[in-house]
Amino acid sequence: MKFINAVVACAPAVSALWPIPATYNHGDTALFLDDSVKVTYNGQEVDLHAASVTSFAAPAKYGTTNSSSVTSAQIVGTAVQRTYQTVLNQSYVPWQFHPRNAKFEPTANGSSITSIQLVQNATDPKDVGKPLTGSVDESYTLDLSTSGNVVISAKSSIGLARGLTTFTQLFYKSSNGGFYTPLAPVSIVDSPKFPYRGLHMDVSRSYYPVKDILRQLDAAAYSKLNRFHLHATDAQAWPLYITSKPELTDLGAYEKNLIYSASDLTDIQEYGALIGVEVIVEIDSPGHTSSVWFSNPDLIAAFNQQPSWDTYAAEPPSGTLKLNSTAVYDFLNEVYDDLLPRLNPYTSYFHTGGDEVNLNAYLLDDTVRSNDTAVLQPLMQKFVDRNHNQVRANGLHPLVWEEMLLTWNLTLGSDVVVHAWDSVEGSVGKVTALGHKVVSSNYQFWYLDCGQGQWLDFYPNVSASWWPFPDYCSPRKNWRLVYSYDPLANIPANETHLVLGGVVAIWSEQTDPINLDRQVWPRAAAAAEVLWSGAKDPVTGQNRSQVEASPRLADHRERLVARGVQAEPVHMVFCTQNGTQCGEIHSK
């Protein structure tokens, strides 16, 4: 990253872009932007007023509708509308990034942006709305001249959308009226470090209205994440409506209205595709399936064994799909046959789960009656093979949690992406050593729900042994810890290509719609910069500086708040107003 040295009174305290581009030069000339600017896409003018982006549930659409996915024109049109909405309706006055009483705003009669040219210089791949990892080039260049001409070039519509996102972060609201950048001229060349950059959200343990999920998608896109993992079902509840098996939600959801209908799921997926965030659904199995018992008790072994549930499961209620049951296979075949064709237009992936399977549960499985891995492993191989074959038959690629490879020693196809989470075991390196592709959700760094304390209640005779009641993954993962994680750490150079990226995760044992935003943001954005820009400073080769990053992240937080995301603060105002005065130079 390089900066032009000139600074003027109206320049912000930080040249706030998040994530930081690969190369970035800027000046100190102020330019204003309004809705009269001419925008063209490959020479064709785009009407800023053709659609209204007034809610997350009603994204703008351009071009003809393609029933199999979204089109390039829709992606670019949506990106233009989001740019218009962001700058003119979701900007903020950055007083907190200047010394108190400073006069930092330009005069309202300054020069303006006159044109924005969007140049896509290659044809989108057919799967642009549901891309396989790495199939879409997200790189872009952005040039803004002091005369007010903007050119954003990219090889794909998604690249143009990323460039427009960066463009919006150059602008601020003036208390005197108008919207300006103090940074012209600007020259940016940018591309992501990792092709798979995700946010995981557990929507089963707590129910979230669709608008809350769409808001997370919006914030993810604004932070240049490109995958959204929807953990749709679990032991506690089954909120995902399956058209052919309505009893799953009728009886397995917390309440009959707390479900995600088929149209809800399509809305979530389509909105993600329009803003360049592929939504990947997970139905966890064979464990974490106790909620199936409420509608299909004959399919579940070891259901809700009390009080010793922890003998049979990681969480209450215990219960797992039976492992050697033709009825279970028929059930999964029917669920997949209903769901997977509906997912296919908007994604190339389906997550089949596979985490935290408890051997002891199969002692109570009348089709097995054993906890011996020699007995269970071939049955698990058959179970996963069946699932993955049906996933492939529907044109999708399977993902699995790491246990299926590292604990159960299953043979997985070369198309399978392994989702690693257990950093204590060094699982990312173990997966790559076996030649498999992997994404990392290292729980010691990227589980955002950690550090809230135990959610279990302890009986008086055992409570003292658990005091002071930390959860298994304490402490809380503050943004600096999130930012310090490198998915490539300790991975041999000849295996780094197998690390596709990572997924920052929020689980819902103690998260619900009330605290969702502050649990996720802006900490998820810290992971987003690691995944887009890389964990290491390209000049020093060391982890990027917190001192440099914190004011940029604080600015990004303000932009998220302006978008309606209740993100928690990075600093108190004293720190943002006074540069590095909140820095610590002494070792502990």
Coordinates of C-alpha atoms in Angstrom, one line a residue:
M1 CA 0.0 0.0 0.0
K2 CA 1.3 3.4 -1.0
F3 CA 0.0 6.9 -0.2
I4 CA 0.7 10.3 -1.8
N5 CA 2.0 12.4 1.0
A6 CA 0.0 15.6 0.6
V7 CA -2.6 16.2 3.3
V8 CA -5.0 19.1 3.6
A9 CA -7.5 20.2 6.3
C10 CA -10.4 18.4 4.7
A11 CA -8.6 15.0 4.5
P12 CA -9.8 12.3 6.9
A13 CA -7.5 11.0 9.7
V14 CA -7.3 7.7 7.8
S15 CA -7.6 6.9 4.1
A16 CA -10.2 4.5 5.2
L17 CA -10.7 1.5 2.9
W18 CA -11.6 -1.9 4.3
P19 CA -10.3 -4.4 3.3
I20 CA -7.1 -2.6 2.3
P21 CA -6.4 -2.9 -1.5
A22 CA -3.2 -4.5 -2.9
T23 CA -2.0 -1.1 -4.1
Y24 CA -3.5 2.3 -3.3
N25 CA -2.4 5.8 -4.2
H26 CA -4.4 8.9 -3.4
G27 CA -4.1 12.7 -3.3
D28 CA -5.8 15.5 -1.4
T29 CA -8.3 17.1 -3.8
A30 CA -12.0 17.2 -2.7
L31 CA -14.7 16.1 -5.2
F32 CA -18.4 15.9 -4.7
L33 CA -20.9 13.3 -5.9
D34 CA -24.6 13.6 -6.6
D35 CA -27.3 11.6 -8.5
S36 CA -26.7 13.6 -11.7
V37 CA -23.5 11.7 -12.5
K38 CA -23.4 9.7 -15.7
V39 CA -22.8 6.0 -15.2
T40 CA -22.0 3.7 -18.1
Y41 CA -21.5 -0.1 -18.3
N42 CA -19.4 -1.0 -21.3
G43 CA -20.6 2.1 -23.0
Q44 CA -24.3 1.7 -22.2
E45 CA -25.8 4.3 -19.8
V46 CA -27.2 2.9 -16.5
D47 CA -30.3 4.7 -15.2
L48 CA -29.7 5.4 -11.5
H49 CA -33.4 5.8 -11.0
A50 CA -34.5 2.6 -12.8
A51 CA -35.1 0.8 -9.5
S52 CA -35.2 1.7 -5.9
V53 CA -33.1 -0.1 -3.3
T54 CA -35.2 0.8 -0.2
S55 CA -34.9 -2.5 1.6
F56 CA -32.6 -5.6 1.7
A57 CA -35.6 -7.7 0.6
A58 CA -36.1 -5.8 -2.7
P59 CA -32.8 -5.7 -4.6
A60 CA -32.6 -3.9 -7.9
K61 CA -32.6 -5.9 -11.0
Y62 CA -31.3 -5.1 -14.5
G63 CA -31.4 -7.1 -17.7
T64 CA -33.6 -10.1 -18.4
T65 CA -34.3 -12.6 -15.7
N66 CA -32.5 -15.9 -16.1
S67 CA -34.4 -18.7 -14.3
S68 CA -31.2 -20.7 -13.7
S69 CA -29.4 -17.9 -11.9
V70 CA -28.8 -14.1 -12.0
T71 CA -27.3 -12.4 -15.0
S72 CA -24.2 -10.2 -15.3
A73 CA -26.4 -7.2 -16.0
Q74 CA -28.4 -7.8 -12.8
I75 CA -25.2 -8.1 -10.8
V76 CA -23.8 -4.8 -12.2
G77 CA -27.2 -3.0 -12.0
T78 CA -27.6 -4.0 -8.4
A79 CA -24.0 -2.9 -7.7
V80 CA -24.7 0.5 -9.2
Q81 CA -27.9 0.9 -7.3
R82 CA -26.1 -0.1 -4.0
T83 CA -23.4 2.5 -4.8
Y84 CA -26.0 5.2 -5.3
Q85 CA -27.8 4.1 -2.1
T86 CA -24.6 3.8 0.0
V87 CA -23.1 7.2 -0.9
L88 CA -26.3 9.3 -1.0
N89 CA -28.3 7.6 1.8
Q90 CA -25.9 5.7 4.0
S91 CA -22.9 8.0 4.4
Y92 CA -21.8 9.7 7.6
V93 CA -20.1 12.8 8.8
P94 CA -16.6 11.7 10.0
W95 CA -16.2 14.1 12.8
Q96 CA -14.9 11.4 15.1
F97 CA -11.8 10.9 12.9
H98 CA -10.6 14.5 13.3
P99 CA -9.2 16.4 16.3
R100 CA -12.0 18.1 18.3
N101 CA -13.0 21.5 17.0
A102 CA -11.2 20.9 13.7
K103 CA -12.5 22.3 10.5
F104 CA -12.2 19.4 8.1
E105 CA -15.0 19.7 5.5
P106 CA -14.5 21.1 2.0
T107 CA -16.6 24.0 0.8
A108 CA -19.9 22.9 -0.7
N109 CA -19.3 24.5 -4.1
G110 CA -16.3 22.3 -5.0
S111 CA -15.8 20.3 -8.2
S112 CA -17.8 17.1 -8.8
I113 CA -17.5 13.6 -10.2
T114 CA -18.7 13.9 -13.7
S115 CA -18.7 10.3 -15.0
I116 CA -18.3 6.7 -13.8
Q117 CA -17.2 4.3 -16.5
L118 CA -17.6 0.6 -15.7
V119 CA -15.5 -1.5 -18.1
Q120 CA -15.9 -5.3 -18.1
N121 CA -13.1 -6.5 -20.3
A122 CA -13.9 -10.3 -20.3
T123 CA -17.0 -12.4 -20.5
D124 CA -18.4 -13.7 -17.2
P125 CA -18.3 -17.5 -16.8
K126 CA -21.7 -19.3 -17.0
D127 CA -21.6 -19.9 -13.2
V128 CA -21.1 -16.2 -12.3
G129 CA -24.2 -16.3 -10.1
K130 CA -23.2 -19.6 -8.4
P131 CA -19.5 -19.8 -8.8
L132 CA -17.2 -22.6 -8.0
T133 CA -14.3 -21.4 -5.9
G134 CA -11.9 -19.5 -8.1
S135 CA -14.0 -19.6 -11.2
V136 CA -14.8 -15.9 -11.1
D137 CA -12.0 -13.3 -11.3
E138 CA -12.8 -10.7 -8.6
S139 CA -9.9 -8.3 -9.3
Y140 CA -10.5 -4.7 -10.4
T141 CA -8.7 -1.4 -11.0
L142 CA -10.1 2.0 -9.9
D143 CA -8.9 5.3 -11.2
L144 CA -10.4 8.6 -10.1
S145 CA -9.0 11.8 -11.7
T146 CA -9.0 15.3 -10.2
S147 CA -11.2 16.3 -13.1
G148 CA -13.9 14.0 -11.9
N149 CA -13.7 11.0 -14.2
V150 CA -13.9 7.6 -12.7
V151 CA -13.0 4.4 -14.5
I152 CA -13.5 1.0 -12.8
S153 CA -12.2 -2.0 -14.9
A154 CA -12.6 -5.7 -14.1
K155 CA -12.7 -9.0 -15.9
S156 CA -16.1 -9.9 -14.3
S157 CA -19.3 -8.3 -13.2
I158 CA -18.4 -9.4 -9.6
G159 CA -15.1 -7.6 -10.0
L160 CA -16.9 -4.4 -11.0
A161 CA -19.1 -4.8 -7.9
R162 CA -16.1 -5.1 -5.7
G163 CA -14.6 -2.0 -7.3
L164 CA -17.8 -0.1 -6.7
T165 CA -17.8 -1.1 -3.1
T166 CA -14.3 0.4 -2.7
F167 CA -15.5 3.5 -4.5
T168 CA -18.2 4.1 -1.9
Q169 CA -15.7 4.0 0.9
L170 CA -13.9 7.0 -0.5
F171 CA -16.9 9.2 0.3
Y172 CA -18.2 11.0 3.3
K173 CA -21.3 13.1 4.1
S174 CA -20.8 16.8 4.6
S175 CA -22.7 18.5 7.5
N176 CA -23.0 21.4 5.0
G177 CA -24.8 19.3 2.5
G178 CA -23.5 16.9 -0.2
F179 CA -21.2 13.9 -0.3
Y180 CA -17.5 14.2 -1.1
T181 CA -14.2 12.4 -1.3
P182 CA -11.1 14.3 -0.1
L183 CA -8.7 11.9 -1.7
A184 CA -8.6 12.6 -5.5
P185 CA -6.7 11.5 -7.5
V186 CA -7.1 7.9 -6.6
S187 CA -5.4 4.8 -8.2
I188 CA -6.2 1.3 -7.0
V189 CA -5.2 -2.1 -8.2
D190 CA -6.8 -4.9 -6.2
S191 CA -7.5 -8.6 -6.0
P192 CA -8.3 -11.1 -3.2
K193 CA -5.7 -13.3 -1.5
F194 CA -8.2 -16.2 -1.1
P195 CA -11.0 -17.2 -3.4
Y196 CA -13.3 -18.5 -0.6
R197 CA -14.2 -15.9 2.0
G198 CA -17.1 -16.7 4.2
L199 CA -19.4 -16.0 7.1
H200 CA -21.2 -18.9 8.8
M201 CA -24.5 -18.2 10.6
D202 CA -26.4 -20.7 12.7
V203 CA -30.1 -20.1 12.1
S204 CA -31.3 -23.2 13.8
R205 CA -30.6 -22.8 17.5
S206 CA -32.1 -19.3 17.4
Y207 CA -34.6 -18.2 14.8
Y208 CA -33.8 -15.0 12.9
P209 CA -36.2 -13.1 10.7
V210 CA -35.2 -13.1 7.0
K211 CA -34.4 -9.4 7.2
D212 CA -31.7 -10.1 9.8
I213 CA -30.1 -12.7 7.5
L214 CA -30.2 -10.3 4.5
R215 CA -28.6 -7.6 6.7
Q216 CA -25.7 -10.0 7.4
L217 CA -25.4 -10.7 3.7
D218 CA -25.3 -7.0 2.9
A219 CA -22.6 -6.4 5.6
A220 CA -20.7 -9.4 4.3
A221 CA -20.7 -8.1 0.7
Y222 CA -19.7 -4.6 1.9
S223 CA -16.7 -6.3 3.6
K224 CA -15.9 -8.2 0.4
L225 CA -16.8 -11.7 1.7
N226 CA -18.2 -13.9 -1.0
R227 CA -19.7 -17.0 0.8
F228 CA -22.5 -17.2 3.3
H229 CA -22.8 -20.6 5.1
L230 CA -26.4 -21.0 6.3
H231 CA -26.3 -23.6 9.1
A232 CA -30.0 -24.4 8.6
T233 CA -30.8 -27.3 11.0
D234 CA -29.5 -28.8 14.2
A235 CA -30.4 -30.8 17.3
Q236 CA -32.5 -28.2 18.9
A237 CA -34.8 -27.1 16.0
W238 CA -35.5 -27.8 12.3
P239 CA -36.7 -24.4 10.9
L240 CA -36.0 -25.2 7.2
Y241 CA -39.2 -26.0 5.3
I242 CA -39.1 -29.1 3.1
T243 CA -42.0 -29.1 0.7
S244 CA -42.4 -32.8 0.6
K245 CA -42.0 -33.3 4.3
P246 CA -43.8 -30.4 6.0
E247 CA -44.0 -32.3 9.3
L248 CA -40.3 -31.5 9.8
T249 CA -41.0 -27.9 10.5
D250 CA -44.6 -28.4 11.7
L251 CA -43.3 -30.5 14.6
G252 CA -39.5 -29.8 14.7
A253 CA -39.4 -26.0 14.6
Y254 CA -39.6 -24.1 17.9
E255 CA -42.9 -22.7 16.8
K256 CA -44.9 -23.1 13.6
N257 CA -44.3 -19.6 12.4
L258 CA -40.5 -19.7 13.1
I259 CA -39.6 -21.3 9.8
Y260 CA -37.8 -20.5 6.6
S261 CA -40.3 -21.2 3.7
A262 CA -39.2 -22.2 0.2
S263 CA -39.7 -18.6 -0.9
D264 CA -37.7 -17.3 2.1
L265 CA -34.8 -19.5 1.1
T266 CA -35.0 -18.4 -2.5
D267 CA -35.0 -14.7 -1.5
I268 CA -31.9 -15.2 0.7
Q269 CA -30.1 -17.1 -2.1
E270 CA -31.1 -14.7 -4.8
Y271 CA -30.1 -11.6 -2.8
G272 CA -26.7 -13.2 -2.1
A273 CA -26.2 -14.0 -5.7
L274 CA -27.0 -10.4 -6.8
I275 CA -24.4 -8.9 -4.4
G276 CA -21.7 -11.5 -5.1
V277 CA -22.2 -13.6 -1.9
E278 CA -22.9 -17.3 -2.7
V279 CA -25.3 -18.8 -0.1
I280 CA -24.4 -22.4 0.9
V281 CA -26.9 -24.4 2.9
E282 CA -25.9 -27.0 5.5
I283 CA -28.1 -29.8 6.8
D284 CA -25.9 -31.4 9.4
S285 CA -25.9 -35.2 9.7
P286 CA -25.8 -37.8 11.0
G287 CA -25.3 -36.1 14.4
H288 CA -27.0 -32.8 15.4
T289 CA -30.3 -34.2 14.1
S290 CA -32.4 -34.7 17.3
S291 CA -35.0 -32.3 15.9
V292 CA -36.0 -34.9 13.4
W293 CA -37.3 -37.1 16.3
F294 CA -40.4 -34.8 16.7
S295 CA -41.7 -35.8 13.3
N296 CA -39.9 -39.1 12.7
P297 CA -38.9 -40.8 16.0
D298 CA -38.1 -44.1 14.4
L299 CA -35.1 -42.5 12.5
I300 CA -33.3 -41.2 15.6
A301 CA -31.2 -43.1 18.1
A302 CA -30.3 -42.0 21.7
F303 CA -32.9 -39.2 21.7
N304 CA -32.8 -36.8 24.7
Q305 CA -31.0 -39.1 27.1
Q306 CA -31.4 -37.4 30.5
P307 CA -29.7 -36.5 32.7
S308 CA -26.5 -38.0 31.0
W309 CA -27.0 -36.4 27.6
D310 CA -23.3 -35.6 27.4
T311 CA -22.5 -39.3 27.2
Y312 CA -24.2 -39.4 23.8
A313 CA -23.9 -35.9 22.3
A314 CA -22.0 -32.6 22.4
E315 CA -25.1 -30.7 23.4
P316 CA -28.6 -31.4 24.6
P317 CA -30.8 -32.9 23.3
S318 CA -28.8 -35.9 22.3
G319 CA -29.8 -37.9 19.2
T320 CA -28.4 -39.0 15.9
L321 CA -29.7 -40.5 12.7
K322 CA -29.5 -44.2 12.8
L323 CA -26.4 -45.3 10.8
N324 CA -27.6 -48.6 9.2
S325 CA -31.2 -47.9 8.4
T326 CA -32.8 -48.0 5.0
A327 CA -35.6 -45.8 6.4
V328 CA -32.9 -43.1 7.2
Y329 CA -31.6 -43.4 3.6
D330 CA -35.1 -43.0 2.2
F331 CA -35.6 -40.0 4.5
L332 CA -32.4 -38.3 3.3
N333 CA -33.2 -39.2 -0.3
E334 CA -36.5 -37.5 0.0
V335 CA -35.2 -34.4 1.8
Y336 CA -32.3 -33.9 -0.7
D337 CA -34.6 -34.6 -3.7
D338 CA -36.8 -31.8 -2.5
L339 CA -34.1 -29.3 -1.4
L340 CA -31.1 -29.7 -3.7
P341 CA -32.9 -28.8 -7.0
R342 CA -34.1 -25.6 -5.3
L343 CA -30.6 -24.7 -4.2
N344 CA -28.9 -25.4 -7.5
P345 CA -29.8 -22.2 -9.4
Y346 CA -27.9 -20.1 -6.9
T347 CA -25.0 -22.2 -5.6
S348 CA -22.5 -24.9 -6.6
Y349 CA -22.2 -26.3 -3.1
F350 CA -24.1 -28.1 -0.4
H351 CA -22.7 -28.8 3.1
T352 CA -23.5 -32.3 4.4
G353 CA -22.2 -31.6 8.0
G354 CA -20.6 -34.5 9.9
D355 CA -19.2 -32.8 13.0
E356 CA -19.2 -34.0 16.6
V357 CA -20.7 -37.5 15.9
N358 CA -20.7 -39.3 19.3
L359 CA -19.8 -43.0 19.1
N360 CA -21.8 -43.9 22.2
A361 CA -25.1 -42.8 20.6
Y362 CA -24.8 -46.0 18.4
L363 CA -25.0 -48.2 21.5
L364 CA -28.6 -47.2 21.5
D365 CA -29.0 -47.5 17.7
D366 CA -31.0 -50.7 17.1
T367 CA -29.5 -51.0 13.6
V368 CA -26.0 -51.1 15.0
R369 CA -25.7 -51.6 18.8
S370 CA -22.0 -50.8 18.9
N371 CA -19.6 -48.0 19.6
D372 CA -16.7 -49.8 18.0
T373 CA -15.1 -47.8 15.2
A374 CA -14.3 -51.0 13.3
V375 CA -18.0 -51.6 13.1
L376 CA -19.1 -48.0 12.6
Q377 CA -16.5 -46.7 10.1
P378 CA -17.7 -48.8 7.1
L379 CA -21.3 -47.7 7.8
M380 CA -20.3 -44.1 8.0
Q381 CA -18.5 -44.4 4.7
K382 CA -21.6 -45.8 3.2
F383 CA -23.7 -43.1 4.7
V384 CA -21.5 -40.2 3.5
D385 CA -21.1 -41.8 0.0
R386 CA -24.8 -42.0 -0.4
N387 CA -25.2 -38.4 0.6
H388 CA -22.4 -37.1 -1.6
N389 CA -23.5 -39.1 -4.6
Q390 CA -27.0 -37.5 -4.4
V391 CA -25.4 -34.1 -4.0
R392 CA -23.3 -34.7 -7.2
A393 CA -26.3 -36.0 -9.0
N394 CA -27.9 -32.6 -8.4
G395 CA -24.9 -30.7 -9.9
L396 CA -23.5 -29.6 -6.6
H397 CA -20.1 -30.1 -4.8
P398 CA -20.1 -31.4 -1.3
L399 CA -18.6 -29.8 1.8
V400 CA -18.0 -31.7 5.1
W401 CA -16.8 -30.9 8.6
E402 CA -13.3 -32.1 9.2
E403 CA -14.2 -35.1 11.4
M404 CA -15.4 -37.1 8.4
L405 CA -11.8 -37.1 7.1
L406 CA -9.6 -36.7 10.2
T407 CA -11.6 -38.6 12.8
W408 CA -13.5 -41.2 10.8
N409 CA -10.8 -41.6 8.1
L410 CA -13.3 -41.7 5.3
T411 CA -12.4 -41.7 1.7
L412 CA -13.7 -38.5 0.2
G413 CA -13.9 -37.4 -3.4
S414 CA -11.5 -34.9 -4.9
D415 CA -14.4 -32.5 -5.3
V416 CA -15.1 -32.4 -1.6
V417 CA -14.1 -29.3 0.3
V418 CA -13.2 -30.1 4.0
H419 CA -14.3 -27.5 6.5
A420 CA -11.8 -27.4 9.3
W421 CA -12.4 -25.9 12.8
D422 CA -10.3 -27.6 15.4
S423 CA -7.0 -25.6 15.6
V424 CA -5.8 -27.6 18.7
E425 CA -5.4 -30.6 16.4
G426 CA -3.8 -28.5 13.6
S427 CA -6.5 -29.7 11.3
V428 CA -5.9 -27.4 8.3
G429 CA -2.4 -28.8 7.9
K430 CA -3.6 -32.4 8.4
V431 CA -6.2 -31.9 5.7
T432 CA -3.8 -30.4 3.2
A433 CA -1.2 -33.2 4.0
L434 CA -3.9 -35.7 2.8
G435 CA -4.2 -33.7 -0.5
H436 CA -7.7 -32.3 0.1
K437 CA -9.0 -28.8 -0.4
V438 CA -9.9 -27.0 2.9
V439 CA -11.5 -23.9 4.3
S440 CA -10.7 -22.9 7.9
S441 CA -12.9 -21.7 10.7
N442 CA -10.3 -22.0 13.4
Y443 CA -12.3 -21.8 16.6
Q444 CA -9.5 -20.3 18.7
F445 CA -9.6 -17.2 16.4
W446 CA -12.8 -17.2 14.3
Y447 CA -15.7 -18.4 16.5
L448 CA -17.4 -15.1 17.3
D449 CA -19.8 -16.5 19.9
C450 CA -16.9 -17.7 22.2
G451 CA -16.1 -16.0 25.5
Q452 CA -19.7 -15.4 26.6
G453 CA -19.4 -18.0 29.4
Q454 CA -21.3 -21.3 29.8
W455 CA -24.9 -21.5 28.6
L456 CA -25.4 -24.7 30.6
D457 CA -26.8 -24.6 34.1
F458 CA -24.8 -26.5 36.7
Y459 CA -26.4 -28.3 39.6
P460 CA -25.2 -27.3 43.1
N461 CA -23.1 -30.4 43.7
V462 CA -20.9 -29.8 40.6
S463 CA -21.1 -26.0 40.0
A464 CA -17.9 -25.2 42.0
S465 CA -15.9 -27.5 39.7
W466 CA -17.0 -25.4 36.7
W467 CA -16.4 -21.9 38.3
P468 CA -15.9 -19.3 36.9
F469 CA -18.0 -21.0 34.1
P470 CA -16.0 -20.2 31.0
D471 CA -17.2 -21.8 27.7
Y472 CA -15.1 -24.3 25.9
C473 CA -13.6 -21.7 23.6
S474 CA -13.0 -18.8 25.9
P475 CA -11.8 -16.1 25.7
R476 CA -13.8 -13.8 23.5
K477 CA -12.3 -13.4 20.1
N478 CA -11.7 -9.6 20.0
W479 CA -11.0 -8.1 16.6
R480 CA -7.2 -8.0 17.2
L481 CA -7.2 -11.8 17.8
V482 CA -9.4 -12.4 14.8
Y483 CA -7.1 -10.2 12.7
S484 CA -4.0 -12.1 13.9
Y485 CA -5.0 -15.4 12.4
D486 CA -3.3 -16.6 9.2
P487 CA -5.0 -19.6 7.5
L488 CA -1.7 -20.4 5.8
A489 CA 0.3 -20.6 9.1
N490 CA 2.5 -23.7 9.2
I491 CA 1.2 -24.9 5.8
P492 CA 4.1 -26.1 3.5
A493 CA 4.5 -24.0 0.4
N494 CA 3.6 -26.9 -1.9
E495 CA 0.2 -27.3 -0.1
T496 CA -0.9 -23.7 0.3
H497 CA -2.9 -23.9 -2.9
L498 CA -5.2 -26.4 -1.2
V499 CA -6.2 -23.7 1.4
L500 CA -9.1 -22.1 -0.4
G501 CA -9.8 -19.6 2.4
G502 CA -11.8 -19.4 5.5
V503 CA -15.1 -18.9 7.2
V504 CA -15.7 -16.7 10.3
A505 CA -18.5 -18.2 12.3
I506 CA -21.3 -17.2 14.6
W507 CA -23.2 -19.9 16.5
S508 CA -26.5 -19.3 18.3
E509 CA -26.5 -20.9 21.7
Q510 CA -26.3 -17.3 23.1
T511 CA -27.0 -15.3 20.0
D512 CA -30.4 -14.2 18.8
P513 CA -31.8 -11.3 16.8
I514 CA -31.3 -8.8 19.7
N515 CA -27.5 -9.2 19.9
L516 CA -26.7 -10.6 16.5
D517 CA -25.2 -7.6 14.9
R518 CA -22.8 -6.7 17.7
Q519 CA -21.7 -10.3 18.0
V520 CA -20.7 -10.4 14.4
W521 CA -19.6 -6.9 13.4
P522 CA -17.1 -5.5 13.0
R523 CA -15.1 -8.5 14.1
A524 CA -16.2 -10.5 11.0
A525 CA -14.8 -7.7 8.9
A526 CA -11.4 -8.2 10.6
A527 CA -11.4 -11.8 9.2
A528 CA -12.6 -10.4 5.8
E529 CA -9.5 -8.3 5.5
V530 CA -7.3 -11.3 6.3
L531 CA -9.1 -13.3 3.6
W532 CA -9.1 -10.5 1.0
S533 CA -5.7 -8.8 1.7
G534 CA -3.8 -11.5 3.5
A535 CA -2.7 -11.7 7.1
K536 CA 0.9 -10.6 6.3
D537 CA 2.1 -7.1 5.5
P538 CA 3.7 -7.5 2.0
V539 CA 6.6 -5.2 2.9
T540 CA 7.6 -6.6 6.3
G541 CA 6.3 -10.2 6.0
Q542 CA 4.9 -9.9 9.5
N543 CA 1.3 -9.7 10.7
R544 CA -0.3 -6.4 9.6
S545 CA -0.2 -3.6 12.1
Q546 CA -3.1 -3.1 14.5
V547 CA -2.1 0.6 14.8
E548 CA -2.6 1.1 11.1
A549 CA -5.7 -1.2 10.9
S550 CA -7.7 0.1 13.9
P551 CA -8.7 3.5 12.5
R552 CA -9.7 1.9 9.2
L553 CA -11.8 -0.7 10.9
A554 CA -13.3 2.0 13.1
D555 CA -14.3 3.9 9.9
H556 CA -15.7 0.7 8.4
R557 CA -17.7 0.2 11.6
E558 CA -19.3 3.6 11.1
R559 CA -20.2 2.7 7.5
L560 CA -21.8 -0.5 8.7
V561 CA -23.8 1.4 11.3
A562 CA -24.9 3.8 8.6
R563 CA -26.2 0.8 6.7
G564 CA -28.4 -0.2 9.6
V565 CA -26.0 -2.7 11.2
Q566 CA -25.7 -2.3 14.9
A567 CA -21.9 -3.0 15.0
E568 CA -20.0 -2.6 18.2
P569 CA -17.4 0.1 18.5
V570 CA -13.7 -0.4 17.8
H571 CA -12.5 2.5 20.0
M572 CA -13.8 5.3 22.2
V573 CA -13.9 8.6 20.3
F574 CA -10.8 9.9 22.1
C575 CA -8.7 7.3 20.3
T576 CA -10.2 7.9 16.8
Q577 CA -9.8 11.7 17.2
N578 CA -6.2 11.5 18.3
G579 CA -4.4 9.2 15.9
T580 CA -2.0 6.8 17.7
Q581 CA -2.3 8.2 21.2
C582 CA -4.1 5.0 22.3
G583 CA -1.2 2.9 21.2
E584 CA 0.9 0.8 23.6
I585 CA 4.7 0.7 23.0
H586 CA 5.8 -1.4 26.0
S587 CA 5.8 -5.2 26.3
K588 CA 3.6 -6.7 29.0

